[in-house]
Coordinates of C-alpha atoms and ligand atoms in Angstrom, one line a residue:
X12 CA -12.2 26.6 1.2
X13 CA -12.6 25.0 4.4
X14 CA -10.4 21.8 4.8
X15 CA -12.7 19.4 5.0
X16 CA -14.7 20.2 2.2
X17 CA -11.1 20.5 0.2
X18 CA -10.4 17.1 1.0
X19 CA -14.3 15.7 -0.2
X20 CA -13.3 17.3 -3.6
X21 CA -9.7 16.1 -4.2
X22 CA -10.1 12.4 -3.3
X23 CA -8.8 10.4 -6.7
X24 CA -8.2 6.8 -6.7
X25 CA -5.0 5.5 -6.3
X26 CA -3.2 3.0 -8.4
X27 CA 0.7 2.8 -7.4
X28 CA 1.7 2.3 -3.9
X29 CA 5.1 1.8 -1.9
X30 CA 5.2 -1.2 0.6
X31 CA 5.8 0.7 3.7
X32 CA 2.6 -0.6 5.9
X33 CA 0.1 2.0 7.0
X34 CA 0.4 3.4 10.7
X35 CA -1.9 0.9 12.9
X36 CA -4.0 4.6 14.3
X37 CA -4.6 5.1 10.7
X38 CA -6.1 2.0 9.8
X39 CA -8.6 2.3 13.4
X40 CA -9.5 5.7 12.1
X41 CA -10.3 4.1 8.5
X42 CA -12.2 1.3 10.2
X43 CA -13.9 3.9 12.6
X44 CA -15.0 6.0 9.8
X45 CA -16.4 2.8 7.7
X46 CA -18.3 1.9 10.8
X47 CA -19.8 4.6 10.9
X48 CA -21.1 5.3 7.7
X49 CA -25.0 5.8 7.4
X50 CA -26.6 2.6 6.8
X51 CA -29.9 1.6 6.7
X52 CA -32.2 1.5 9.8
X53 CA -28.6 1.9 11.5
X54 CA -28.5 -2.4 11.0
X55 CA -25.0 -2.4 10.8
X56 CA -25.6 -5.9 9.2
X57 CA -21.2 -5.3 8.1
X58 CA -18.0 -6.3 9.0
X59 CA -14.4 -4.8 8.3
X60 CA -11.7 -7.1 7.6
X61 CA -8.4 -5.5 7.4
X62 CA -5.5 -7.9 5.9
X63 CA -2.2 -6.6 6.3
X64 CA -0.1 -10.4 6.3
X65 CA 1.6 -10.4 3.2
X66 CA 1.3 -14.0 2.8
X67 CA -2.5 -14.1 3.3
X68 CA -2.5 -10.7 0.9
X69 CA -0.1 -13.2 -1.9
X70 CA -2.3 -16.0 -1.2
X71 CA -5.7 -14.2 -2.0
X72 CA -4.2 -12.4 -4.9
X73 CA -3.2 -15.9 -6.0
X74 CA -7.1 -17.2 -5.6
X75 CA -8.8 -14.2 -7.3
X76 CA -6.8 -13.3 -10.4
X77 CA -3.8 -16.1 -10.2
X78 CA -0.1 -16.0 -9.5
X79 CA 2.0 -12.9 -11.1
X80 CA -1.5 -10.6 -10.9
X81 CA -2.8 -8.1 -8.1
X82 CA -5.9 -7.0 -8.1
X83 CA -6.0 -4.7 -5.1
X84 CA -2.5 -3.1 -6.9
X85 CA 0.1 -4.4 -4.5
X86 CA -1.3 -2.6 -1.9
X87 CA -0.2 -3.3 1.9
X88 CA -3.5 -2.9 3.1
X89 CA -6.4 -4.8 2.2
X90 CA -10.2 -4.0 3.8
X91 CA -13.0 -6.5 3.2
X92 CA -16.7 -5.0 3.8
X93 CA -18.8 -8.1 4.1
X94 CA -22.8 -8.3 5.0
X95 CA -24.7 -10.8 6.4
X96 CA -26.7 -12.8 4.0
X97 CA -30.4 -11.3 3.6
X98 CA -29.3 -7.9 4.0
X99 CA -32.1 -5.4 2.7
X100 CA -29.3 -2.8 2.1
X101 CA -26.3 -4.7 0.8
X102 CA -24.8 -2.5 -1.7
X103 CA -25.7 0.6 -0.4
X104 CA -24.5 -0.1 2.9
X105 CA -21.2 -1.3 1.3
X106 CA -20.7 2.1 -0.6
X107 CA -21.8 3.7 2.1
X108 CA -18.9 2.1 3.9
X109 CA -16.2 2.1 1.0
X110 CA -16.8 6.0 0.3
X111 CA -16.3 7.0 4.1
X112 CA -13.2 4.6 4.5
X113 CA -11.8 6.0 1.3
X114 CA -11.8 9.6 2.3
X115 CA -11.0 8.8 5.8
X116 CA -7.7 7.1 3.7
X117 CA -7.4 10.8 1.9
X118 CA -7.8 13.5 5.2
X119 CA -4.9 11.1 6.4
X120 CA -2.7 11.4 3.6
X121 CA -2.8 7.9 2.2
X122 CA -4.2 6.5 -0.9
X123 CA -6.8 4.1 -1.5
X124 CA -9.3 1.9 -4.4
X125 CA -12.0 0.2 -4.7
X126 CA -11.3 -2.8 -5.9
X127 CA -14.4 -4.8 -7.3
X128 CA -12.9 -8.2 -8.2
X129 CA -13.9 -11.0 -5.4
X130 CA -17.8 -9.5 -5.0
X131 CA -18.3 -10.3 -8.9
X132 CA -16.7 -13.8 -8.6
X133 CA -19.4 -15.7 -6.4
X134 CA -17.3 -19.0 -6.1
X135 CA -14.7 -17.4 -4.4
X136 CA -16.7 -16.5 -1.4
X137 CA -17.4 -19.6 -0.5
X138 CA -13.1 -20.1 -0.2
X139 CA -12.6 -16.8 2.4
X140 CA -12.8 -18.8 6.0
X141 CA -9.5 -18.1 6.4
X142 CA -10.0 -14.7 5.9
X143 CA -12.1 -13.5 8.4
X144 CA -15.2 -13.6 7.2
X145 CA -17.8 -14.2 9.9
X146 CA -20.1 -17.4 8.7
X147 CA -23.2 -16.3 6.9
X148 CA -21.5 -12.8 5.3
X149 CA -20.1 -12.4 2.1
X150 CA -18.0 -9.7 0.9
X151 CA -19.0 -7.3 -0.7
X152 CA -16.3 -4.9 -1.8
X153 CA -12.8 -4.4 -0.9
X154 CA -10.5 -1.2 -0.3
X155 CA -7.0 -1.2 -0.6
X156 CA -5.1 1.3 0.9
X157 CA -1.7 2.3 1.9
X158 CA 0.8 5.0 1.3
X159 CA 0.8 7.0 -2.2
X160 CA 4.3 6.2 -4.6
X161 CA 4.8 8.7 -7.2
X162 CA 2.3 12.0 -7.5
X163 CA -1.1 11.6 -5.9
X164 CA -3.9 12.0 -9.2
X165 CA -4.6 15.8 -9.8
X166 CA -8.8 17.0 -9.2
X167 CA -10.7 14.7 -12.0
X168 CA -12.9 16.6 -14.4
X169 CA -16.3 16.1 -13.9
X170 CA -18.6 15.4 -16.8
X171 CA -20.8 18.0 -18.1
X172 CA -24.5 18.4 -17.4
X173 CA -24.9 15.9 -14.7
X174 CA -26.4 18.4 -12.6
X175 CA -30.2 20.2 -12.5
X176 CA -31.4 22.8 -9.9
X177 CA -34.4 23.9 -9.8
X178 CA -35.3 27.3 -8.4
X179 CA -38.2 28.9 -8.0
Ligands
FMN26 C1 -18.5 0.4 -7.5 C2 -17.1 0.7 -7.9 C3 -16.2 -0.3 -8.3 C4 -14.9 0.0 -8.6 N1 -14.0 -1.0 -8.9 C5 -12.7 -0.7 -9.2 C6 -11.8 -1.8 -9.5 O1 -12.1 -3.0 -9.4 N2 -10.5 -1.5 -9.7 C7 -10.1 -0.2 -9.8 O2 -8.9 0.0 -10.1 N3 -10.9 0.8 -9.5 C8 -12.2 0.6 -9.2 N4 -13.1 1.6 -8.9 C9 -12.6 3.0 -8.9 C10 -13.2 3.8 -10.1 O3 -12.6 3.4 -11.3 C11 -13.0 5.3 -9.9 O4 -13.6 5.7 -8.7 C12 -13.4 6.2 -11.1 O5 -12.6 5.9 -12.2 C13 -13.3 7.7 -10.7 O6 -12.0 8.0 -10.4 P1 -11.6 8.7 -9.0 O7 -12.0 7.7 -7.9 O8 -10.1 8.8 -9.1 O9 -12.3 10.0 -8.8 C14 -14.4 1.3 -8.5 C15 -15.3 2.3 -8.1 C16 -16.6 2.0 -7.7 C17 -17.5 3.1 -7.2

């Protein structure tokens, strides 16, 4: 099987991560590839915010799920997709985004999630200014990403009968 399409099919989530920080070309490749996902009417109406302080990483941890808690795993990397307000094509711009980043993450050899916690907790957008969020986006889904500790998850299992095609 051609390598590319290998990759597209192993791509698991990852859960467990060691702190070593991610090359800096990786994460501009991971960025490059979320900018460049399809969107609609090619908008771009998104912006990638890539936290690697540890501090501001402890401090946002702290903010959406309290002290002792992560809920982007640990990781060293954190990447914010938000859209500007109004946006016709919010969430499916933000997979859109989230899906290429995360198997840019994989064809690189690192691991990543998405990690759904701050985009169900409206209050805590208004609290990101000092993240990096431009004024009048809100984020929309995060990615964490950063170097795989332990085995990287075998090929999941894909459930039954999800699939029709029809031939003539
Ligand atoms: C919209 C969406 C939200 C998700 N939110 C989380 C999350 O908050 N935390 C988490 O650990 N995984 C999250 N995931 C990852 C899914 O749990 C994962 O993709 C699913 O279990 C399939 O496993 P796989 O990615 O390893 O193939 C999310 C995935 C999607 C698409």
């Amino acid at each position: 099987m051609n390598t590319d399409m290998e990759s597209l099919l192993s791509r698991r989530s990852v859960r467990s991560f060691t702190e070593e920080q991610i090359a800096d070309e990786d994460l501009l490749l991971i960025l490059e590839a979320g900018r460049l996902a399809p969107n609609g009417k090619n908008q771009e109406t998104w912006h990638f915010t890539a936290l690697q302080d540890p501090q501001k990483l402890r401090a946002l941890d702290e903010l959406v799920v309290g002290p002792n808690n992560s809920f982007f795993y640990h990781a060293p990397t954190l990447i914010l997709v938000s859209i500007q307000l109004g946006s016709a094509y919010e969430k499916e711009d933000t997979a859109c985004a989230l899906t290429n980043m995360m198997q840019a993450a994989h064809a690189l050899g690192l691991g990543s999630v998405w990690c759904n916690r701050i985009n169900n907790n409206h209050d805590i957008d208004t609290q990101l200014s000092d993240y990096g969020i431009p004024e009048g986006y809100r984020v929309t889904g995060t990615l964490a990403v950063g170097h795989v500790k332990g085995d990287y998850p075998p090929r999941r299992k894909p459930k039954e009968g999800t699939i029709t095609i029809i031939r003539a």
